[in-house]
Short mmCIF file of C-alpha atoms and ligand atoms in Angstrom, two decimals:
data_model
loop_
_atom_site.label_atom_id
_atom_site.label_comp_id
_atom_site.label_asym_id
_atom_site.label_seq_id
_atom_site.Cartn_x
_atom_site.Cartn_y
_atom_site.Cartn_z
CA UNK A 157 0.00 0.00 0.00
CA UNK A 158 1.21 3.48 -0.81
CA UNK A 159 0.84 6.16 1.82
CA UNK A 160 -0.37 9.39 0.30
CA UNK A 161 1.19 11.26 3.20
CA UNK A 162 2.75 10.66 6.60
CA UNK A 163 -0.03 11.76 8.90
CA UNK A 164 0.75 13.33 12.25
CA UNK A 165 -1.22 12.11 15.21
CA UNK A 166 -2.56 13.97 18.16
CA UNK A 167 -3.39 11.82 21.13
CA UNK A 168 -5.77 12.89 23.88
CA UNK A 169 -6.94 11.02 26.95
CA UNK A 170 -10.61 11.85 27.43
CA UNK A 171 -11.33 10.07 30.72
CA UNK A 172 -9.84 6.68 29.93
CA UNK A 173 -8.14 4.34 32.37
CA UNK A 174 -4.92 5.10 30.44
CA UNK A 175 -4.47 1.45 29.45
CA UNK A 176 -5.32 2.46 25.91
CA UNK A 177 -3.09 5.53 26.09
CA UNK A 178 0.02 3.56 26.85
CA UNK A 179 -0.83 1.28 23.93
CA UNK A 180 -1.10 4.32 21.66
CA UNK A 181 2.35 5.37 22.83
CA UNK A 182 3.64 1.81 22.47
CA UNK A 183 2.66 1.91 18.80
CA UNK A 184 5.30 4.60 18.23
CA UNK A 185 8.11 2.73 20.02
CA UNK A 186 10.54 0.17 18.55
CA UNK A 187 8.36 -2.96 18.50
CA UNK A 188 5.63 -1.42 16.34
CA UNK A 189 7.47 1.70 15.29
CA UNK A 190 5.00 3.68 13.21
CA UNK A 191 7.55 6.50 13.24
CA UNK A 192 9.43 4.71 10.47
CA UNK A 193 6.58 5.76 8.16
CA UNK A 194 6.93 9.33 9.32
CA UNK A 195 3.86 9.04 11.50
CA UNK A 196 4.66 11.26 14.44
CA UNK A 197 2.85 11.72 17.70
CA UNK A 198 2.72 15.51 17.89
CA UNK A 199 1.64 17.54 20.87
CA UNK A 200 0.14 20.38 18.89
CA UNK A 201 -3.43 20.21 17.55
CA UNK A 202 -2.54 22.65 14.79
CA UNK A 203 0.00 20.21 13.35
CA UNK A 204 -2.20 17.13 13.51
CA UNK A 205 -4.11 15.26 10.81
CA UNK A 206 -5.52 12.44 12.88
CA UNK A 207 -6.92 12.73 16.38
CA UNK A 208 -6.52 9.49 18.33
CA UNK A 209 -8.77 9.73 21.31
CA UNK A 210 -9.32 7.31 24.18
CA UNK A 211 -11.90 7.10 26.94
CA UNK A 212 -15.60 7.71 27.33
CA UNK A 213 -15.40 11.52 27.80
CA UNK A 214 -16.65 12.95 31.08
CA UNK A 215 -18.37 16.28 31.59
CA UNK A 216 -15.20 18.16 32.32
CA UNK A 217 -13.27 16.72 29.37
CA UNK A 218 -16.11 17.52 26.95
CA UNK A 219 -15.14 21.11 26.28
CA UNK A 220 -11.45 20.20 26.01
CA UNK A 221 -12.21 17.57 23.37
CA UNK A 222 -14.33 20.01 21.40
CA UNK A 223 -11.66 22.66 21.59
CA UNK A 224 -8.84 20.39 20.48
CA UNK A 225 -10.97 19.14 17.60
CA UNK A 226 -11.82 22.67 16.48
CA UNK A 227 -8.14 23.67 16.56
CA UNK A 228 -7.13 20.96 14.10
CA UNK A 229 -6.92 22.11 10.47
CA UNK A 230 -9.14 20.55 7.79
CA UNK A 231 -9.13 17.82 6.56
CA UNK A 232 -9.07 15.90 9.84
CA UNK A 233 -10.02 12.40 10.94
CA UNK A 234 -10.93 11.11 14.38
CA UNK A 235 -10.00 7.61 15.58
CA UNK A 236 -11.74 6.34 18.71
CA UNK A 237 -9.27 3.95 20.37
CA UNK A 238 -10.56 1.35 22.83
CA UNK A 239 -14.03 0.24 23.73
CA UNK A 240 -14.42 3.14 26.17
CA UNK A 241 -13.98 5.64 23.36
CA UNK A 242 -16.34 3.65 21.13
CA UNK A 243 -19.30 3.50 23.51
CA UNK A 244 -18.22 3.96 27.13
CA UNK A 245 -17.16 0.34 27.68
CA UNK A 246 -16.97 -0.79 31.28
CA UNK A 247 -17.64 2.76 32.49
CA UNK A 248 -20.83 3.13 30.51
CA UNK A 249 -22.98 3.13 33.65
CA UNK A 250 -20.87 5.72 35.47
CA UNK A 251 -22.71 8.94 36.33
CA UNK A 252 -20.02 11.11 34.84
CA UNK A 253 -19.40 9.43 31.50
CA UNK A 254 -20.99 10.61 28.25
CA UNK A 255 -20.59 7.14 26.72
CA UNK A 256 -18.32 7.46 23.73
CA UNK A 257 -16.43 10.12 21.84
CA UNK A 258 -19.11 10.31 19.15
CA UNK A 259 -21.45 11.96 21.63
CA UNK A 260 -19.19 15.01 21.46
CA UNK A 261 -17.38 15.12 18.11
CA UNK A 262 -17.83 13.14 14.88
CA UNK A 263 -15.81 9.90 14.84
CA UNK A 264 -14.57 8.31 11.61
CA UNK A 265 -12.89 5.09 12.74
CA UNK A 266 -13.80 2.92 15.74
CA UNK A 267 -11.08 0.62 17.10
CA UNK A 268 -12.46 -1.67 19.84
CA UNK A 269 -10.46 -3.58 22.43
CA UNK A 270 -9.83 -3.29 26.14
CA UNK A 271 -7.08 -2.29 26.00
CA UNK A 272 -6.78 -1.61 22.29
CA UNK A 273 -3.89 -3.58 20.81
CA UNK A 274 -1.22 -1.58 18.99
CA UNK A 275 -1.72 -3.75 15.88
CA UNK A 276 -5.42 -2.90 15.85
CA UNK A 277 -4.64 0.75 16.36
CA UNK A 278 -2.23 0.80 13.44
CA UNK A 279 -4.90 -0.83 11.30
CA UNK A 280 -7.29 1.89 12.41
CA UNK A 281 -4.84 4.62 11.50
CA UNK A 282 -4.37 3.11 8.04
CA UNK A 283 -8.14 3.17 7.57
CA UNK A 284 -8.18 6.74 8.83
CA UNK A 285 -5.61 7.63 6.22
CA UNK A 286 -7.91 6.47 3.43
CA UNK A 287 -10.68 8.63 4.88
CA UNK A 288 -8.29 11.54 5.13
CA UNK A 289 -7.56 11.16 1.39
CA UNK A 290 -11.26 11.16 0.56
CA UNK A 291 -11.84 14.25 2.63
CA UNK A 292 -8.95 16.02 0.98
CA UNK A 293 -10.21 15.12 -2.50
CA UNK A 294 -13.64 16.37 -1.56
CA UNK A 295 -12.11 19.66 -0.50
CA UNK A 296 -10.15 19.93 -3.73
CA UNK A 297 -13.14 19.35 -5.94
CA UNK A 298 -14.99 22.03 -4.07
CA UNK A 299 -15.24 24.87 -6.57
CA UNK A 300 -14.15 27.56 -4.14
CA UNK A 301 -10.85 25.84 -3.52
CA UNK A 302 -9.95 25.45 -7.16
CA UNK A 303 -7.54 28.02 -8.44
CA UNK A 304 -7.72 28.21 -12.17
CA UNK A 305 -4.62 30.01 -13.26
CA UNK A 306 -5.83 30.52 -16.85
CA UNK A 307 -8.99 32.11 -15.61
CA UNK A 308 -6.98 34.26 -13.29
CA UNK A 309 -4.88 35.58 -16.11
CA UNK A 310 -8.09 36.27 -18.02
CA UNK A 311 -9.43 38.41 -15.28
CA UNK A 312 -6.08 40.09 -14.97
CA UNK A 313 -6.18 41.11 -18.60
CA UNK A 314 -9.74 42.29 -18.21
CA UNK A 315 -8.78 44.29 -15.19
CA UNK A 316 -5.97 45.90 -17.06
CA UNK A 317 -8.16 46.65 -20.01
CA UNK B 215 9.94 45.03 40.15
CA UNK B 216 9.09 41.88 38.37
CA UNK B 217 5.69 41.18 36.95
CA UNK B 218 3.51 38.26 37.83
CA UNK B 219 1.93 36.25 35.07
CA UNK B 220 -0.10 33.06 34.98
CA UNK B 221 0.78 30.32 32.53
CA UNK B 222 -1.78 27.57 32.04
CA UNK B 223 -0.18 24.11 31.83
CA UNK B 224 -2.34 21.33 30.41
CA UNK B 225 -4.78 19.61 30.29
CA UNK B 226 -3.51 18.80 26.81
CA UNK B 227 0.28 19.12 26.85
CA UNK B 228 3.04 17.35 24.88
CA UNK B 229 4.77 15.88 27.93
CA UNK B 230 1.57 14.74 29.59
CA UNK B 231 0.14 11.44 28.42
CA UNK B 232 -2.79 12.17 30.72
CA UNK B 233 -4.69 15.36 31.38
CA UNK B 234 -4.08 17.48 34.45
CA UNK B 235 -4.26 21.23 34.61
CA UNK B 236 -1.90 23.51 36.53
CA UNK B 237 -2.05 27.26 36.77
CA UNK B 238 1.55 28.32 37.13
CA UNK B 239 2.02 31.74 38.70
CA UNK B 240 5.32 33.10 37.46
CA UNK B 241 7.60 35.89 38.49
CA UNK B 242 9.89 36.19 35.50
CA UNK B 243 11.11 32.61 34.99
CA UNK B 244 10.45 31.42 38.52
CA UNK B 245 7.30 29.65 39.61
CA UNK B 246 5.92 31.23 42.77
CA UNK B 247 2.79 29.15 42.94
CA UNK B 248 1.19 26.20 41.21
CA UNK B 249 -2.53 25.62 41.48
CA UNK B 250 -3.63 22.18 40.30
CA UNK B 251 -7.11 21.40 39.07
CA UNK B 252 -8.15 17.85 38.40
CA UNK B 253 -11.22 16.00 37.22
CA UNK B 254 -10.58 15.43 33.52
CA UNK B 255 -10.53 11.66 33.90
CA UNK B 256 -12.90 11.25 36.80
CA UNK B 257 -15.27 8.42 35.88
CA UNK B 258 -16.85 7.73 39.23
CA UNK B 259 -16.19 4.01 39.09
CA UNK B 260 -16.53 3.55 42.84
CA UNK B 261 -20.25 3.96 42.39
CA UNK B 262 -20.31 1.03 40.00
CA UNK B 263 -20.55 -1.25 43.07
CA UNK B 264 -24.29 -0.65 42.79
CA UNK B 265 -24.59 -2.25 39.37
CA UNK B 266 -21.73 -4.76 39.26
CA UNK B 267 -21.59 -7.58 41.78
CA UNK B 268 -18.60 -8.19 44.00
CA UNK B 269 -17.01 -10.66 41.59
CA UNK B 270 -17.32 -8.36 38.59
CA UNK B 271 -15.91 -5.45 40.59
CA UNK B 272 -12.50 -7.15 40.49
CA UNK B 273 -12.39 -6.34 36.78
CA UNK B 274 -13.67 -2.81 37.31
CA UNK B 275 -11.04 -2.21 40.01
CA UNK B 276 -8.39 -3.30 37.57
CA UNK B 277 -9.48 -0.56 35.19
CA UNK B 278 -8.85 2.20 37.69
CA UNK B 279 -5.58 2.60 35.86
CA UNK B 280 -4.00 0.78 32.95
CA UNK B 281 -0.43 1.05 34.24
CA UNK B 282 -0.86 -0.26 37.78
CA UNK B 283 -3.83 -2.41 36.74
CA UNK B 284 -2.45 -5.56 38.31
CA UNK B 285 -2.09 -4.01 41.75
CA UNK B 286 -5.58 -2.54 41.72
CA UNK B 287 -7.14 -5.88 40.86
CA UNK B 288 -5.11 -7.62 43.52
CA UNK B 289 -5.75 -4.99 46.21
CA UNK B 290 -9.49 -5.23 45.75
CA UNK B 291 -9.49 -9.05 45.74
CA UNK B 292 -7.32 -9.08 48.85
CA UNK B 293 -9.75 -6.85 50.75
CA UNK B 294 -12.76 -8.99 49.82
CA UNK B 295 -10.86 -12.19 50.61
CA UNK B 296 -10.10 -10.86 54.08
CA UNK B 297 -13.76 -10.05 54.67
CA UNK B 298 -14.77 -13.55 53.57
CA UNK B 299 -11.94 -15.21 55.51
CA UNK B 300 -10.56 -16.87 52.42
CA UNK B 301 -7.05 -18.23 52.70
CA UNK B 302 -5.57 -18.38 49.23
CA UNK B 303 -3.16 -21.26 48.46
CA UNK B 304 0.60 -20.66 48.76
CA UNK B 305 1.19 -21.16 45.03
CA UNK B 306 -1.28 -18.40 44.24
CA UNK B 307 0.47 -16.14 46.78
CA UNK B 308 3.76 -16.63 44.99
CA UNK B 309 2.35 -16.26 41.50
CA UNK B 310 0.64 -13.05 42.59
CA UNK B 311 3.96 -11.78 43.93
CA UNK B 312 5.72 -12.60 40.67
CA UNK B 313 3.10 -10.89 38.56
CA UNK B 314 2.97 -7.89 40.88
CA UNK B 315 6.69 -7.36 40.54
CA UNK B 316 6.48 -7.84 36.78
CA UNK B 317 3.87 -5.14 36.62
CA UNK B 318 6.01 -2.88 38.79
CA UNK B 319 8.86 -3.52 36.39
CA UNK B 320 6.82 -2.59 33.34
CA UNK B 321 5.42 0.47 35.10
CA UNK B 322 8.88 1.68 36.08
CA UNK B 323 10.21 1.13 32.57
CA UNK B 324 7.31 3.15 31.23
CA UNK B 325 8.13 5.98 33.63
CA UNK B 326 11.79 5.69 32.74
CA UNK B 327 11.03 6.26 29.07
CA UNK B 328 8.67 9.16 29.68
CA UNK B 329 11.18 10.89 31.94
CA UNK B 330 13.93 10.51 29.35
CA UNK B 331 11.56 11.89 26.72
CA UNK B 332 10.73 14.76 29.08
CA UNK B 333 14.23 16.17 28.84
CA UNK B 334 14.74 15.26 25.23
CA UNK B 335 16.75 12.03 25.56
CA UNK B 336 14.74 10.38 22.81
CA UNK B 337 16.99 7.36 22.27
CA UNK B 338 16.84 6.40 25.94
CA UNK B 339 13.06 6.65 25.78
CA UNK B 340 12.96 4.25 22.86
CA UNK B 341 15.41 1.92 24.54
CA UNK B 342 13.37 1.73 27.74
CA UNK B 343 10.21 0.98 25.81
CA UNK B 344 12.00 -1.65 23.73
CA UNK B 345 12.93 -3.50 26.91
CA UNK B 346 9.43 -2.97 28.27
CA UNK B 347 7.96 -4.83 25.29
CA UNK B 348 9.89 -7.94 26.36
CA UNK B 349 8.34 -7.69 29.81
CA UNK B 350 4.91 -7.25 28.28
CA UNK B 351 5.50 -10.40 26.23
CA UNK B 352 6.00 -12.35 29.43
CA UNK B 353 2.93 -10.82 31.05
CA UNK B 354 0.90 -11.60 27.96
CA UNK B 355 2.04 -15.22 27.94
CA UNK B 356 1.13 -15.61 31.59
CA UNK B 357 -2.15 -13.71 31.68
CA UNK B 358 -3.37 -13.15 28.13
CA UNK B 359 -3.29 -9.36 28.24
CA UNK B 360 -0.70 -6.70 27.66
CA UNK B 361 -1.99 -4.01 29.98
CA UNK B 362 -5.23 -5.27 31.47
CA UNK B 363 -4.61 -8.73 32.90
CA UNK B 364 -7.78 -9.77 34.73
CA UNK B 365 -6.02 -12.79 36.17
CA UNK B 366 -7.00 -12.26 39.80
CA UNK B 367 -10.38 -13.28 41.05
CA UNK B 368 -11.85 -13.52 44.51
CA UNK B 369 -10.34 -16.70 45.89
CA UNK B 370 -7.15 -16.92 43.86
CA UNK B 371 -6.22 -16.78 40.21
CA UNK B 372 -8.12 -17.56 37.07
CA UNK B 373 -5.32 -19.70 35.70
CA UNK B 374 -2.04 -21.25 36.70
CA UNK B 375 1.33 -20.34 35.27
CA UNK B 376 3.00 -23.61 34.21
CA UNK B 377 6.39 -24.59 35.58
CA UNK B 378 8.16 -24.42 32.22
CA UNK B 379 6.86 -20.91 31.66
CA UNK B 380 8.21 -19.76 35.00
CA UNK B 381 11.55 -21.30 34.13
CA UNK B 382 11.65 -19.51 30.82
CA UNK B 383 10.76 -16.21 32.57
CA UNK B 384 13.72 -16.70 34.84
CA UNK B 385 16.02 -17.24 31.91
CA UNK B 386 14.65 -14.30 29.97
CA UNK B 387 15.00 -11.99 32.95
CA UNK B 388 18.56 -13.19 33.34
CA UNK B 389 19.22 -12.24 29.72
CA UNK B 390 17.55 -8.87 30.19
CA UNK B 391 19.51 -7.93 33.29
CA UNK B 392 22.56 -6.75 31.39
CA UNK B 393 20.41 -4.58 29.12
CA UNK B 394 18.58 -3.14 32.10
CA UNK B 395 21.81 -2.34 33.90
CA UNK B 396 23.21 -0.47 30.91
CA UNK B 397 20.03 1.57 30.54
CA UNK B 398 19.81 2.40 34.22
CA UNK B 399 23.47 3.34 34.31
CA UNK B 400 22.98 5.64 31.34
CA UNK B 401 20.24 7.50 33.14
CA UNK B 402 21.99 7.74 36.47
CA UNK B 403 25.51 8.49 35.33
CA UNK B 404 25.13 10.63 32.24
CA UNK B 405 26.53 14.07 33.17
CA UNK B 406 23.88 15.92 31.17
CA UNK B 407 21.10 14.03 32.89
CA UNK B 408 22.70 14.57 36.28
CA UNK B 409 23.02 18.30 35.82
CA UNK B 410 19.40 18.48 34.71
CA UNK B 411 18.07 16.59 37.72
CA UNK B 412 20.37 17.40 40.65
CA UNK B 413 19.30 20.10 43.06
CA UNK B 414 15.93 20.55 41.34
CA UNK B 415 12.75 20.55 43.44
CA UNK B 416 14.38 19.74 46.78
CA UNK B 417 12.09 18.65 49.62
CA UNK B 418 13.38 17.60 53.03
CA UNK B 419 12.28 14.46 54.84
CA UNK B 420 10.17 16.58 57.16
CA UNK B 421 8.40 18.29 54.30
CA UNK B 422 7.49 15.17 52.36
CA UNK B 423 6.31 13.52 55.53
CA UNK B 424 4.01 16.38 56.57
CA UNK B 425 2.70 16.76 53.03
CA UNK B 426 1.85 13.07 53.01
CA UNK B 427 3.83 11.94 49.98
CA UNK B 428 4.10 8.26 49.12
CA UNK B 429 6.39 5.76 47.46
CA UNK B 430 9.64 6.72 45.75
CA UNK B 431 8.85 10.40 46.36
CA UNK B 432 9.06 9.69 50.09
CA UNK B 433 12.02 7.35 49.83
CA UNK B 434 13.89 9.88 47.68
CA UNK B 435 13.95 12.15 50.73
CA UNK B 436 15.45 9.49 52.92
CA UNK B 437 12.39 8.00 54.61
CA UNK B 438 12.47 4.24 54.84
CA UNK B 439 8.90 3.25 54.21
CA UNK B 440 7.73 0.58 51.83
CA UNK B 441 4.41 -1.19 52.31
CA UNK B 442 5.84 -4.39 50.87
CA UNK B 443 7.53 -4.77 54.25
CA UNK B 444 4.07 -5.18 55.81
CA UNK B 445 4.45 -8.76 54.68
CA UNK B 446 1.49 -9.40 52.44
CA UNK B 447 1.72 -12.05 49.69
CA UNK B 448 5.11 -13.73 49.73
CA UNK B 449 7.17 -10.60 50.46
CA UNK B 450 8.05 -11.82 53.94
CA UNK B 451 10.00 -14.76 52.53
CA UNK B 452 11.90 -12.63 50.08
CA UNK B 453 15.13 -10.90 50.83
CA UNK B 454 15.10 -7.27 49.76
CA UNK B 455 16.06 -3.89 51.13
CA UNK B 456 14.18 -0.61 51.03
CA UNK B 457 15.96 1.66 48.57
CA UNK B 458 16.35 5.23 49.73
CA UNK B 459 18.33 8.33 48.85
CA UNK B 460 18.98 11.29 51.11
CA UNK B 461 19.17 14.24 48.73
CA UNK B 462 15.44 14.82 48.31
CA UNK B 463 15.84 16.28 44.81
CA UNK B 464 14.63 15.03 41.44
CA UNK B 465 17.78 13.02 40.98
CA UNK B 466 17.15 11.20 44.26
CA UNK B 467 13.61 10.28 43.22
CA UNK B 468 14.92 9.08 39.88
CA UNK B 469 17.62 7.07 41.60
CA UNK B 470 15.14 5.29 43.87
CA UNK B 471 12.87 4.29 41.01
CA UNK B 472 15.70 3.26 38.73
CA UNK B 473 17.27 1.06 41.40
CA UNK B 474 13.88 -0.48 42.11
CA UNK B 475 13.89 -1.72 38.53
CA UNK B 476 16.91 -3.88 39.26
CA UNK B 477 15.51 -4.85 42.65
CA UNK B 478 12.26 -6.07 41.10
CA UNK B 479 14.17 -8.39 38.78
CA UNK B 480 15.87 -9.85 41.81
CA UNK B 481 12.59 -10.28 43.70
CA UNK B 482 10.99 -12.06 40.75
CA UNK B 483 13.94 -14.44 40.47
CA UNK B 484 13.78 -15.27 44.17
CA UNK B 485 10.02 -15.78 44.04
CA UNK B 486 10.26 -18.09 41.03
CA UNK B 487 12.83 -20.20 42.91
CA UNK B 488 10.55 -20.56 45.91
CA UNK B 489 7.19 -21.07 44.20
CA UNK B 490 5.60 -24.21 45.67
CA UNK B 491 3.39 -26.61 43.72
CA UNK B 492 -0.34 -26.86 44.30
CA UNK B 493 -3.68 -25.29 43.58
CA UNK B 494 -4.10 -21.66 42.57
CA UNK B 495 -7.62 -21.02 43.77
CA UNK B 496 -10.17 -22.04 46.37
CA UNK B 497 -13.94 -22.23 45.90
CA UNK B 498 -15.86 -19.18 47.10
CA UNK B 499 -19.28 -19.55 48.69
CA UNK B 500 -21.72 -16.94 49.92
CA UNK B 501 -21.47 -13.17 49.93
CA UNK B 502 -19.07 -10.95 51.86
CA UNK B 503 -20.20 -9.31 55.07
CA UNK B 504 -18.05 -6.80 56.95
CA UNK B 505 -15.39 -4.26 56.13
CA UNK B 506 -11.67 -4.27 55.53
CA UNK B 507 -8.86 -2.05 54.34
CA UNK B 508 -5.88 -3.40 52.44
CA UNK B 509 -2.61 -1.52 52.09
CA UNK B 510 -0.25 -2.43 49.29
CA UNK B 511 2.80 -0.90 47.68
CA UNK B 512 2.01 0.12 44.11
CA UNK B 513 4.78 1.26 41.76
CA UNK B 514 3.98 4.88 42.69
CA UNK B 515 3.57 4.35 46.42
CA UNK B 516 1.13 3.07 48.95
CA UNK B 517 -2.43 2.42 47.82
CA UNK B 518 -5.34 1.56 50.13
CA UNK B 519 -8.50 -0.34 49.24
CA UNK B 520 -11.45 -0.06 51.54
CA UNK B 521 -14.39 -2.41 51.01
CA UNK B 522 -17.64 -2.48 52.97
CA UNK B 523 -20.11 -5.29 52.40
CA UNK B 524 -23.41 -6.20 54.00
CA UNK B 525 -23.97 -9.83 53.04
CA UNK B 526 -25.50 -9.02 49.67
CA UNK B 527 -24.32 -9.64 46.15
CA UNK B 528 -23.57 -5.96 45.68
CA UNK B 529 -21.09 -4.22 47.93
CA UNK B 530 -22.06 -1.23 49.97
CA UNK B 531 -18.94 0.81 49.32
CA UNK B 532 -15.55 0.59 47.71
CA UNK B 533 -13.03 3.33 48.23
CA UNK B 534 -9.54 3.56 46.82
CA UNK B 535 -6.81 5.89 47.95
CA UNK B 536 -4.06 6.12 45.38
CA UNK B 537 -0.46 7.29 45.67
CA UNK B 538 -0.52 10.06 43.07
CA UNK B 539 -3.38 11.78 44.87
CA UNK B 540 -1.28 11.73 48.02
CA UNK B 541 1.68 13.09 46.09
CA UNK B 542 0.00 16.15 44.61
CA UNK B 543 0.45 18.48 47.64
CA UNK B 544 4.13 17.60 47.82
CA UNK B 545 4.43 18.01 44.06
CA UNK B 546 3.03 21.54 44.11
CA UNK B 547 5.39 22.34 46.98
CA UNK B 548 8.34 21.14 44.93
CA UNK B 549 7.22 23.25 41.95
CA UNK B 550 7.32 26.46 43.98
CA UNK B 551 10.58 28.25 43.49
CA UNK B 552 11.71 26.24 40.48
CA UNK B 553 12.25 27.44 36.93
CA UNK B 554 9.50 27.16 34.35
CA UNK B 555 11.69 24.94 32.16
CA UNK B 556 12.03 22.38 34.95
CA UNK B 557 8.30 21.94 35.45
CA UNK B 558 7.85 18.97 33.06
CA UNK B 559 10.75 17.10 34.69
CA UNK B 560 9.48 17.75 38.19
CA UNK B 561 6.06 16.45 37.26
CA UNK B 562 7.39 13.41 35.42
CA UNK B 563 9.80 12.53 38.24
CA UNK B 564 6.93 11.61 40.56
CA UNK B 565 5.50 9.37 37.83
CA UNK B 566 2.03 10.88 38.04
CA UNK B 567 -0.89 8.63 37.29
CA UNK B 568 -3.92 10.80 36.80
CA UNK B 569 -6.36 7.96 36.13
CA UNK B 570 -5.58 6.55 39.57
CA UNK B 571 -5.89 9.95 41.17
CA UNK B 572 -9.33 10.67 39.83
CA UNK B 573 -10.77 7.19 39.33
S1 SF4 C 865 -10.97 0.36 26.76
FE1 SF4 C 865 -10.23 -0.70 28.61
S2 SF4 C 865 -8.04 -0.26 28.64
FE2 SF4 C 865 -8.97 1.21 27.26
S3 SF4 C 865 -9.39 3.02 28.47
FE3 SF4 C 865 -11.24 1.73 28.52
S4 SF4 C 865 -11.06 0.45 30.33
FE4 SF4 C 865 -9.04 1.29 29.90
#
């Protein structure tokens, strides 16, 4: 498979037990080593293409999740890692848990598991990459984004005339 | 006259794998106050006792935190077993000890890597996590999981660890020891690392004691206190010393944890030698009635599990007191007076576990 780009990840722990978080980190270290494909775990939402998010999101984390998501540039993809992020998992009945990331922001890829295995996560990121490509193509085909240089020169001439 | 300014730190921050928020009050480069606010990972799992029965709660307790998951599962089971007067077989005691130390080992290696990453020693971070994968392999073979093990149940263990597997663990740890020693030596003896850690965030024995710190934070200021010496599981039959350091700075805390890595290997080897044959669980009948509090030494310090039952299937109360929560007052004290650039290191040196803190 050809990667169309090396996506940068942003990881956020939205009320997980952190079992999934250490597996997300483990995916970047020598055994799994996604960094060899240029996939970097960045700390800055403004640099990120893919948001990997764990945990069932509690009331206090809600606004943080929304804010991080809104700071990421388009196109962006969200991967929910672990069963907690998918639907609340074992904490579903807790009074403080929203029950899944998709209650707060749109999710594109769901990766179940408790804890999520790094292999599964990598698979999820590859799927996310395909979605990222689609989103980018959709943005390109959007008329407003298209810069037609010939047309531009036309208008230029007209303006000069 | 210098100006005061407030710098928000977290909840989402590159050095923090977990969310915590600190308001840092600065005077130029120096932190004069640090005001923590927590609650970003509070799930309220203690209240789950109302919907999950006392057997299922063992698996909920394990998910308090994914790093010290083994200890949480064990601590809860131990409390309930005491209430029900269950004596678990000697083999299970030893296997629990071995797995507990393995989980301490993987937790300390994880911390080791994050700390190295915190001051930009990327290759050491990768090296620590490479070794950690080998430990996780062993844990996975024994329990079936990499981070969540679910091998403890009320009354013993869900499955035995065969003799050959224990033997192979012994051999593999033997092979790892050299690697571990080199890595630990690199951290403790590298001049750049030393200059970054020494003299930073000093707290005296008196201070850490009054502020109620736990674990390596406490031992790094010269206080000899380790709950493993209370003699639960098989720790009484194992020969080990409490590791302390007298300087009370970040280097001392690092030293204690790093040396505990090598100590854990030794404890596991001793425990494997002494593991007796026999059953690993006993049948459990009836429902618990009464209350009990268990104290155990988690990788980050002492954790307490309080369980209250009233003879029904569902417990009345479960309460957990975790080491990082106890460490936060001492942490904020150590932040005061330090430079802004040292903040990540100071936080990472206590190996904070926010999931435990907030449950
Ligand atoms: S899915 Fe499991 S391991 Fe992951 S955050 Fe939830 S409880 Fe923890």
